Amino acid sequence: VVIADKKLTEVVPLYKDSSADLLLPSTQFDMYSAENAGLIKFDFLGLKTLTVINKTQRLIRKKNKEFKIENIDYEDQKVFDLLSSGYTVGLFQLESSGMREALINMKPNHLEDIIALVALYRPGPMSNIPTYNNCKHGKENPDYLHPLLEEILKPTYGVIIYQEQVMQIAQKLSGFTAGEADILRRAMGKKKRAELEKQKQRFIEGAEKKGIKKEIAAGIFLKIEPFAEYGFNKSHAAAYAIIAYQTAYLKTYFPNEFFAASMTMDISNQNKLSEFYEELKRLNIKIIRPDINECFADFKSSENKFYYALGSIKNVGFEAISNIVNERIKNGSFKSINDFIKRVDPKNINKLQLEGLVKSGAFDKINDNRQSLFKSIPNLILKSKNIFENKLANQIDLFEVNDSENKNEDNLISKIKDWEFEDRLSKEFEAIGFFISDHPINQYKEIFNDYKIIDYKNFLKNDSTKQCNVAATLLKVQERKTSKGNPYAVIKLTDLSSVFEIFIFSEILQSNRNILLEGNSLLITLNKNFSEDENRFKRINVNKIIMLKELINKPISKLELSFNNIEKISQLNLPDIQGKTDVTLKYASNEKEYTFKLKKNRNVDIDLLNLIKKEGFLTKIN
């Protein structure tokens, strides 16, 4: 391979880069060599979203044969309402938290707004998003630089966003031809100083011929130069914005089909599936969790149901589970574990595949003792192979279990107790990547009021709440170091409302590293750190972390009971047993409040506390 280059007088020696599998020059040469040689660079972008749109369209056509994505209304207010809400999970280019905030502030109502945002949301031009939004909503007046440029800059409220605008300005203000304007654009974008100085002189001279003073022309040039350095190609932004709008349209009107297609495309990405799953719950779409008799290899939906994909379960091969599903569709539901073993080809049920299906709960409606099934997997595999070999040999297994005769499946299934609640969910998490049948935090809901625990999402939304306790289960810990070498961590958590991430800095990280383990349920005290010059918080700080299990088991040190009916005191079930709990009674009557303290400390645990609550006492604990 030889690189043609006018500046090179000899053939450039090449080496093979094993990581890129490309032939590359072994010496440095000018970055514009290929361009100067007359070669053209092409960027080929493979967009997964185009496949998602196509898959969604095919699903929609099963109920609406006339549907075509090309014919949708690009000025649909419902779609813009969705975009303005910031609920953009699954939408092309618009999913990031920064994009969501920008959309909420922008409140787009035209496709032009989405085109502008796609172009602006990059390092550099991003600082112009507030100006665009403020001008759009009348909080600021647009600066058009010169009356002649108002027509060009009006669609973007005076903000130069696109390369095409830079070219139009040169043509309108200085009489550049289209070719000359493109040379100016490239000189500005690639910061070719020598070429830029030539173009600046040409720009000023052209403006002077149109009656614009030299100083004004030079000033305008200096103002457009920074914009041109990071100006975006509008045709590129428009194409991306159309795809983004199409995904928003599909999510607005066909959420079941859209998420079935999106999740199938990300079937092996459990982190992404977790985000989609939370969004399905938010949209109140009924989800059929993994079920060997209802679900399919990929994600599917009907009018009222969304079927979770068996093929997304860890270690469950897509081809193998497809064969199992085809057997079910052809010959009916599996009536029992024995029925499943007899009908499924052994090559489709190895140890890891069965473990994944059991841990995910796919067999719950046949046999809901997951640990019993899990421990029986070697028996099940051996039985399956025996049945298959007997069929090949055309023999009858004299010891084959008959479902009608032995529904308990004594010969196959171990007789042991099921996993405890947390273990059951932990195994489910291993298989699916998140919690689907239940949530570990649900077992602690009874103490939420006592410890003033709220959802993380509500904490973020409520500006008046500066500090709070959240209860969440730890999903992932990523330790990093600052530029000074101090450790910190980004932890991913899930509570009953959402999945979220928070930062933990050195001191808190070091003192809590032993409990920051995936799967642990924690009580975390958070507070908002507000900026001095703005009335909004800069970041969330972690003050304290405690294991929720410790709170349940920890003795209650102080208990305050409030009541306003003196007869209630006779209903108080507080055993006269010496303990560690300091008990105070507060009685309110006729606008007066009386406080009594028991002389002897009592033994109050969570179970007794719940009983006291049921008797109608208001409780406050420490």
XYZ file of C-alpha atoms in Angstrom:
622
model
C 0.000 0.000 0.000
C 1.331 3.427 -0.926
C -0.023 6.763 0.257
C -0.076 9.358 -2.522
C 1.104 12.703 -1.215
C 2.291 15.711 -3.154
C 4.470 16.800 -0.224
C 6.283 13.474 0.115
C 9.238 12.726 -2.176
C 9.435 9.041 -1.320
C 7.171 6.155 -0.455
C 6.147 6.214 3.221
C 7.079 2.929 5.010
C 4.085 1.239 6.615
C 3.530 -0.907 9.701
C 0.596 -3.000 10.823
C -1.231 -1.887 13.971
C -2.489 -5.125 15.542
C -5.117 -3.350 17.639
C -6.735 -1.651 14.646
C -5.765 -4.205 12.012
C -4.840 -1.354 9.673
C -1.790 -0.413 7.652
C -0.521 2.924 8.922
C 2.439 5.203 8.112
C 5.384 4.621 10.420
C 6.280 8.320 10.440
C 4.304 11.471 11.194
C 3.120 13.469 8.212
C 0.850 16.439 7.586
C -2.769 15.749 8.683
C -4.067 17.196 5.413
C -1.850 15.029 3.175
C -4.684 12.820 1.951
C -6.858 15.879 1.329
C -4.082 17.656 -0.566
C -3.619 14.537 -2.681
C -7.209 14.883 -3.837
C -8.566 11.998 -1.769
C -12.025 12.147 -0.155
C -12.812 10.928 3.363
C -16.137 9.172 3.922
C -17.706 8.537 7.348
C -20.057 5.560 7.404
C -22.307 5.656 10.456
C -24.057 2.432 11.399
C -27.068 3.546 13.436
C -28.744 0.856 15.513
C -31.724 3.203 15.902
C -32.652 2.769 12.228
C -33.092 -0.945 12.894
C -35.162 -0.160 16.018
C -37.456 2.083 13.949
C -37.769 -0.560 11.246
C -38.568 -3.313 13.786
C -41.116 -1.077 15.526
C -42.736 -0.292 12.198
C -43.094 -4.003 11.392
C -44.732 -4.640 14.790
C -47.152 -1.727 14.274
C -48.133 -2.999 10.827
C -49.527 -6.165 12.413
C -52.435 -4.029 13.611
C -52.184 -1.087 11.186
C -51.027 -2.183 7.740
C -51.013 1.379 6.395
C -48.521 2.764 8.924
C -45.370 4.347 7.464
C -42.837 6.206 9.560
C -42.211 8.576 6.629
C -45.810 9.831 6.800
C -45.948 10.867 10.476
C -46.780 14.426 11.506
C -43.579 16.290 12.376
C -45.487 19.053 14.196
C -47.383 16.831 16.656
C -47.835 18.638 19.980
C -48.118 15.402 21.974
C -44.648 14.419 20.805
C -43.262 17.810 21.807
C -44.974 17.456 25.197
C -43.102 14.175 25.704
C -39.805 15.806 24.731
C -40.467 18.808 26.996
C -41.154 16.501 29.948
C -37.614 15.111 29.826
C -38.832 11.488 29.849
C -36.589 10.597 26.941
C -35.384 7.088 27.835
C -34.909 5.211 24.561
C -34.918 8.292 22.316
C -32.088 8.718 19.832
C -29.532 11.395 20.856
C -31.824 12.704 23.636
C -31.314 10.238 26.507
C -28.512 11.786 28.559
C -29.289 13.714 31.752
C -27.854 16.892 30.209
C -30.062 16.525 27.144
C -33.111 15.969 29.368
C -32.418 19.148 31.302
C -31.885 21.073 28.059
C -35.204 19.791 26.659
C -37.090 20.699 29.852
C -35.697 24.244 29.684
C -36.128 24.574 25.919
C -39.714 23.233 25.729
C -39.385 22.499 21.979
C -42.455 23.021 19.817
C -40.926 22.781 16.334
C -38.571 20.359 14.630
C -36.137 23.286 14.210
C -35.658 23.265 17.996
C -34.564 19.619 17.966
C -32.198 20.274 15.045
C -30.668 23.189 16.958
C -30.295 21.161 20.165
C -28.585 18.265 18.377
C -26.072 20.764 16.945
C -25.630 22.736 20.188
C -25.239 19.864 22.613
C -21.473 19.448 22.172
C -18.430 20.875 23.959
C -18.111 24.510 22.991
C -21.516 25.417 21.546
C -23.240 23.938 24.625
C -22.699 27.261 26.420
C -25.108 28.867 23.920
C -28.069 26.645 24.890
C -29.249 29.040 27.681
C -29.070 31.996 25.232
C -31.128 30.057 22.656
C -33.710 29.071 25.294
C -33.948 32.543 26.840
C -34.445 34.183 23.443
C -36.983 31.534 22.454
C -39.042 32.254 25.585
C -38.679 36.040 25.409
C -36.342 36.420 28.391
C -33.613 37.915 26.198
C -33.581 39.814 22.910
C -31.707 38.107 20.053
C -28.465 39.736 18.846
C -28.403 39.508 15.040
C -24.961 41.237 14.758
C -26.199 43.328 11.800
C -29.666 44.095 10.318
C -28.686 42.292 7.097
C -28.200 39.055 9.074
C -31.573 38.949 10.834
C -33.167 36.720 8.193
C -30.284 34.215 8.459
C -30.119 34.133 12.274
C -33.803 34.534 13.133
C -34.558 30.754 13.125
C -31.825 30.251 15.767
C -32.585 33.417 17.808
C -29.323 35.156 16.868
C -27.115 32.200 17.822
C -24.833 31.021 14.999
C -25.201 27.241 15.176
C -24.636 25.830 11.709
C -21.784 25.948 9.213
C -24.349 26.826 6.569
C -25.135 30.041 8.498
C -21.454 31.067 8.412
C -21.464 30.559 4.638
C -24.737 32.504 4.234
C -23.359 35.395 6.300
C -20.270 35.607 4.059
C -22.463 35.573 0.959
C -24.988 38.103 2.266
C -22.588 40.509 3.929
C -19.486 40.299 1.726
C -20.672 38.948 -1.607
C -18.819 35.615 -1.387
C -19.708 32.975 -3.934
C -20.855 29.606 -2.568
C -17.405 28.157 -3.304
C -15.611 31.042 -1.597
C -17.917 30.787 1.425
C -17.049 27.095 1.747
C -13.317 27.915 1.726
C -13.953 30.443 4.535
C -15.911 27.824 6.506
C -13.087 25.303 6.235
C -10.430 27.883 7.134
C -12.354 28.840 10.277
C -13.275 25.296 11.261
C -9.741 23.931 10.833
C -8.036 27.068 12.213
C -5.732 27.528 9.224
C -4.271 30.849 10.344
C -2.600 31.855 7.048
C -5.725 31.023 5.051
C -7.912 32.682 7.690
C -6.060 35.985 7.422
C -6.551 35.959 3.624
C -10.248 35.221 4.057
C -10.641 37.926 6.696
C -9.248 40.505 4.315
C -11.545 39.259 1.559
C -14.542 39.382 3.974
C -13.852 42.982 5.042
C -13.254 44.189 1.479
C -16.466 42.557 0.287
C -18.453 44.135 3.132
C -16.989 47.572 2.365
C -18.207 47.260 -1.232
C -21.723 46.797 0.216
C -21.412 50.032 2.207
C -20.464 48.486 5.568
C -17.692 50.265 7.446
C -14.379 48.455 7.786
C -14.467 48.493 11.614
C -17.990 47.023 11.698
C -17.085 44.310 9.179
C -13.950 43.409 11.156
C -16.028 43.260 14.361
C -18.596 40.955 12.754
C -15.821 38.703 11.478
C -14.366 38.410 14.982
C -17.811 37.522 16.353
C -18.569 34.797 13.822
C -15.086 33.256 13.984
C -15.594 31.472 17.374
C -18.962 30.128 16.198
C -17.450 28.850 12.963
C -14.778 26.901 14.855
C -17.399 24.553 16.280
C -20.260 25.177 13.864
C -22.177 22.032 13.013
C -23.352 20.849 9.624
C -27.116 21.526 9.617
C -27.868 18.741 7.149
C -26.254 16.275 9.571
C -28.106 17.754 12.582
C -31.404 17.719 10.683
C -31.015 14.043 9.763
C -30.281 13.156 13.393
C -33.148 15.336 14.650
C -35.612 13.602 12.326
C -34.539 10.198 13.660
C -34.806 11.521 17.231
C -38.309 12.862 16.514
C -39.350 9.564 14.914
C -38.329 7.647 18.049
C -40.236 10.173 20.178
C -43.317 9.732 17.969
C -43.147 5.940 18.267
C -42.731 6.146 22.035
C -45.691 8.544 22.300
C -48.187 6.531 20.243
C -46.800 2.969 20.161
C -44.798 2.505 23.405
C -45.289 -1.287 23.583
C -43.977 -1.898 20.084
C -41.210 0.696 20.463
C -39.853 -0.831 23.668
C -40.194 -4.381 22.347
C -37.973 -3.409 19.401
C -35.568 -1.304 21.498
C -35.093 -3.938 24.197
C -34.653 -6.739 21.668
C -31.837 -4.729 20.063
C -30.200 -4.436 23.521
C -31.127 -7.952 24.627
C -27.691 -8.698 26.107
C -27.156 -5.269 27.714
C -28.613 -5.722 31.185
C -27.830 -2.145 32.296
C -29.785 -0.747 29.369
C -32.633 -3.225 29.908
C -32.864 -2.012 33.501
C -33.442 1.570 32.292
C -36.078 0.421 29.815
C -37.790 -1.695 32.486
C -38.079 1.299 34.852
C -39.562 3.351 32.008
C -42.120 0.614 31.257
C -43.175 0.713 34.911
C -43.457 4.512 34.779
C -45.723 4.209 31.732
C -47.913 1.669 33.609
C -47.366 -0.978 30.938
C -48.228 -4.413 32.319
C -45.067 -6.520 32.246
C -45.180 -10.311 32.171
C -41.974 -11.256 33.968
C -39.935 -14.257 32.730
C -42.323 -17.215 32.377
C -41.498 -20.395 30.468
C -45.170 -20.750 29.434
C -45.914 -17.151 28.416
C -42.766 -15.352 27.327
C -40.702 -15.652 24.159
C -37.027 -15.629 23.215
C -37.182 -11.901 22.428
C -39.319 -9.044 23.763
C -42.898 -9.007 22.529
C -46.023 -7.011 23.281
C -49.757 -7.129 22.853
C -52.326 -4.400 23.408
C -52.289 -4.791 27.194
C -49.190 -6.854 27.980
C -45.443 -6.697 27.560
C -43.611 -10.038 27.580
C -40.121 -10.062 29.045
C -37.566 -11.876 26.860
C -36.290 -15.235 28.059
C -33.333 -14.723 25.727
C -32.157 -11.760 27.837
C -31.553 -13.949 30.904
C -27.863 -14.411 31.623
C -26.416 -17.699 30.296
C -29.677 -18.612 28.524
C -28.695 -18.932 24.859
C -31.013 -17.221 22.407
C -31.071 -20.126 19.951
C -31.674 -22.729 22.676
C -34.542 -20.812 24.279
C -36.030 -20.160 20.821
C -36.190 -23.920 20.283
C -37.856 -24.404 23.675
C -40.431 -21.690 22.917
C -41.141 -23.246 19.513
C -41.825 -26.593 21.234
C -44.280 -24.855 23.576
C -46.052 -23.058 20.731
C -46.290 -26.273 18.719
C -47.390 -28.707 21.457
C -48.841 -26.542 24.228
C -47.745 -25.232 27.626
C -45.457 -27.215 29.889
C -47.630 -28.754 32.614
C -44.813 -29.649 35.023
C -41.059 -29.943 35.321
C -41.345 -33.569 34.187
C -43.317 -32.503 31.144
C -40.662 -29.887 30.378
C -37.812 -32.429 30.684
C -39.583 -35.024 28.512
C -40.377 -32.620 25.679
C -37.245 -30.460 25.400
C -34.174 -31.634 23.503
C -31.230 -32.096 25.954
C -28.990 -29.933 23.781
C -31.189 -26.940 24.706
C -30.978 -27.371 28.508
C -27.457 -27.410 29.863
C -26.623 -26.593 33.500
C -26.033 -22.835 33.055
C -29.186 -22.353 30.977
C -31.374 -24.112 33.541
C -29.770 -22.166 36.386
C -30.543 -18.887 34.637
C -34.169 -19.862 34.015
C -34.661 -21.025 37.620
C -33.014 -17.954 39.199
C -35.060 -15.597 37.009
C -38.320 -17.229 38.140
C -39.213 -18.595 34.701
C -40.544 -21.820 36.303
C -42.417 -20.158 39.204
C -45.894 -21.025 37.908
C -44.900 -24.690 37.531
C -42.884 -24.950 40.741
C -42.215 -21.841 42.824
C -39.542 -23.353 45.104
C -36.547 -21.927 43.276
C -33.861 -23.391 45.550
C -35.394 -26.842 45.292
C -35.314 -26.659 41.486
C -31.834 -25.153 41.490
C -30.396 -28.007 43.579
C -32.195 -30.539 41.352
C -30.682 -29.340 38.068
C -28.124 -32.211 37.832
C -31.015 -34.706 38.254
C -33.061 -32.909 35.609
C -30.215 -32.919 33.071
C -29.472 -36.606 33.696
C -33.159 -37.459 33.338
C -33.394 -35.486 30.091
C -30.393 -37.311 28.594
C -31.827 -40.702 29.625
C -35.161 -39.959 27.982
C -33.434 -38.797 24.793
C -31.153 -41.851 24.643
C -34.108 -44.191 25.239
C -36.011 -42.537 22.411
C -33.033 -43.038 20.116
C -32.845 -46.700 21.147
C -36.639 -46.991 20.838
C -36.796 -48.213 24.447
C -39.284 -47.612 27.232
C -37.991 -46.214 30.524
C -39.609 -48.413 33.161
C -38.823 -45.816 35.810
C -40.101 -42.794 33.838
C -42.211 -40.589 36.042
C -45.827 -40.276 35.012
C -47.213 -36.821 35.753
C -50.694 -38.068 36.441
C -49.377 -40.657 38.896
C -46.810 -38.521 40.665
C -47.503 -34.817 40.497
C -45.021 -34.081 43.264
C -42.148 -35.193 41.040
C -40.517 -36.999 43.983
C -37.967 -38.753 41.797
C -36.524 -35.506 40.452
C -37.023 -32.545 42.771
C -35.091 -32.125 46.016
C -37.170 -31.604 49.155
C -35.620 -28.459 50.639
C -36.818 -25.063 51.796
C -36.882 -22.194 49.300
C -34.346 -19.344 49.418
C -35.030 -16.555 51.891
C -36.443 -13.310 50.494
C -33.089 -11.539 50.024
C -31.313 -14.619 48.652
C -34.145 -15.223 46.201
C -33.923 -11.663 44.897
C -30.124 -11.751 44.858
C -30.180 -14.820 42.573
C -32.805 -13.133 40.402
C -30.563 -10.081 40.147
C -27.677 -12.315 38.994
C -29.815 -13.736 36.193
C -31.657 -10.624 35.001
C -29.439 -7.731 36.042
C -32.065 -5.999 38.189
C -34.999 -6.834 40.444
C -38.197 -7.783 38.660
C -40.478 -9.958 40.851
C -40.019 -7.808 43.961
C -37.619 -5.298 45.467
C -35.322 -5.856 48.476
C -36.393 -2.522 49.920
C -40.014 -3.682 50.288
C -39.103 -5.687 53.394
C -38.072 -2.450 55.134
C -41.099 -0.297 54.241
C -42.458 -0.562 57.776
C -39.644 1.675 59.084
C -39.873 4.336 56.329
C -41.976 6.729 58.413
C -39.874 6.252 61.530
C -36.678 7.235 59.709
C -38.369 9.769 57.397
C -37.270 7.844 54.296
C -38.365 9.235 50.914
C -37.709 8.276 47.278
C -34.604 9.724 45.655
C -36.706 11.036 42.772
C -38.911 13.034 45.184
C -35.822 14.387 46.940
C -34.503 15.753 43.631
C -37.832 17.282 42.618
C -38.629 18.961 45.944
C -36.598 22.180 46.196
C -37.644 22.733 49.815
C -36.125 19.400 50.933
C -32.447 20.062 51.652
C -31.680 16.808 53.452
C -33.265 13.374 53.521
C -32.828 9.659 54.107
C -33.208 7.312 51.145
C -33.428 3.535 51.249
C -31.809 1.853 48.248
C -30.117 -1.335 47.120
C -26.596 -1.101 45.757
C -26.244 -2.285 42.150
C -22.717 -1.253 41.185
C -19.601 0.416 42.637
C -16.994 2.119 40.444
C -13.945 3.379 42.339
C -11.884 6.161 40.805
C -9.229 8.693 41.802
C -9.116 12.469 41.625
C -6.259 14.311 39.939
C -4.624 14.506 43.391
C -4.885 10.746 43.840
C -7.716 10.762 46.388
C -10.173 7.864 46.010
C -13.856 8.379 45.341
C -16.639 6.191 43.977
C -19.663 6.422 41.734
C -22.330 4.079 43.065
C -25.428 2.948 41.210
C -28.493 2.313 43.357
C -32.141 1.392 42.998
C -34.999 2.381 45.275
C -38.730 1.809 44.831
C -39.054 4.622 42.266
C -35.927 4.680 40.103
C -32.308 3.761 39.396
C -29.826 6.544 40.179
C -26.133 7.312 40.676
C -24.400 9.313 43.402
C -20.790 10.221 44.227
C -19.103 9.119 47.447
C -15.945 10.936 48.374
C -12.821 9.774 50.158
C -13.743 9.897 53.865
C -17.213 8.319 53.510
C -15.869 5.766 51.024
C -13.030 4.645 53.311
C -15.248 4.301 56.394
C -18.008 2.369 54.576
C -16.084 0.224 52.086
C -16.999 -2.958 54.021
C -20.742 -2.420 53.434
C -20.542 -0.974 49.905
C -21.140 -4.366 48.338
C -23.455 -5.105 45.414
C -26.831 -6.356 46.642
C -26.662 -4.653 50.065
C -29.673 -2.538 51.039
C -28.636 0.764 52.612
C -30.043 3.810 54.356
C -28.199 6.844 52.972
C -28.421 10.359 54.392
C -28.142 12.911 51.565
C -28.033 16.669 51.443
C -28.059 19.190 48.621
C -24.971 21.371 48.275
C -26.154 24.722 46.905
C -24.043 27.141 44.886
C -23.388 30.546 46.458
C -24.512 32.689 43.527
C -27.476 30.607 42.403
C -30.490 29.322 44.263
C -30.021 25.741 43.106
C -27.868 22.879 44.241
C -24.601 21.961 42.539
C -24.392 18.388 43.730
C -25.702 15.784 46.154
C -23.476 14.979 49.123
C -23.532 11.742 51.133
C -23.377 12.337 54.891
C -23.951 8.865 56.300
C -24.460 5.242 55.192
C -26.020 2.464 57.316
C -27.041 -1.100 56.473
C -30.844 -1.347 56.602
C -30.521 -4.807 58.098
C -28.658 -3.259 61.043
C -31.511 -0.824 61.643
C -34.001 -3.673 61.839
C -31.822 -5.622 64.282
C -30.496 -2.611 66.187
C -32.184 -1.929 69.582
C -34.285 1.219 69.623
C -32.587 3.664 72.000
C -35.369 6.264 72.306
C -39.094 5.974 71.636
C -41.650 8.771 71.799
C -45.359 7.856 71.785
C -48.020 10.517 71.115
C -51.796 10.223 71.685
C -54.772 12.517 72.326
C -57.192 10.126 74.027
C -56.360 9.255 77.643
C -58.205 5.952 77.363
C -55.639 4.815 74.821
C -53.086 4.386 77.582
C -54.867 1.231 78.654
C -54.395 -0.210 75.149
C -50.630 0.274 75.224
C -49.009 -3.133 74.981
C -45.595 -2.412 76.487
C -44.269 -5.406 78.464
C -42.740 -4.511 81.818
C -39.351 -5.955 80.908
C -36.097 -4.112 81.604
C -34.436 -3.096 78.350
C -32.438 -0.398 76.558
C -35.280 1.762 75.185
C -35.940 5.131 76.814
C -39.754 5.625 76.486
C -41.527 9.017 76.563
C -45.321 9.503 76.402
C -46.883 12.710 75.048
C -50.566 13.409 75.706
C -52.313 16.404 74.101
C -55.555 17.750 75.624
C -57.313 21.152 75.486
C -54.400 22.813 73.695
C -52.056 21.588 76.416
C -49.407 18.918 76.079
C -48.253 16.670 78.880
C -45.004 14.720 78.758
C -44.329 11.626 80.854
C -41.225 9.517 80.985
C -41.190 5.898 82.119
C -38.866 5.357 85.072
C -37.653 2.033 83.732
C -36.284 1.511 80.230
C -38.151 -1.126 78.237
C -37.162 -3.656 75.581
C -38.687 -2.345 72.323
C -37.798 -3.908 68.963
C -39.210 -3.377 65.473
C -41.916 -6.036 65.885
C -43.192 -4.467 69.107
C -42.995 -1.014 67.519
C -45.227 -2.153 64.635
C -47.747 -3.547 67.122
C -47.819 -0.201 68.976
C -48.436 1.601 65.677
C -51.388 -0.661 64.907
C -52.895 0.373 68.237
C -53.053 3.955 66.945
C -50.074 5.590 68.657
C -47.917 8.057 66.751
C -44.291 7.034 67.114
C -40.959 8.775 66.841
C -37.701 6.871 67.297
C -33.980 7.551 67.494
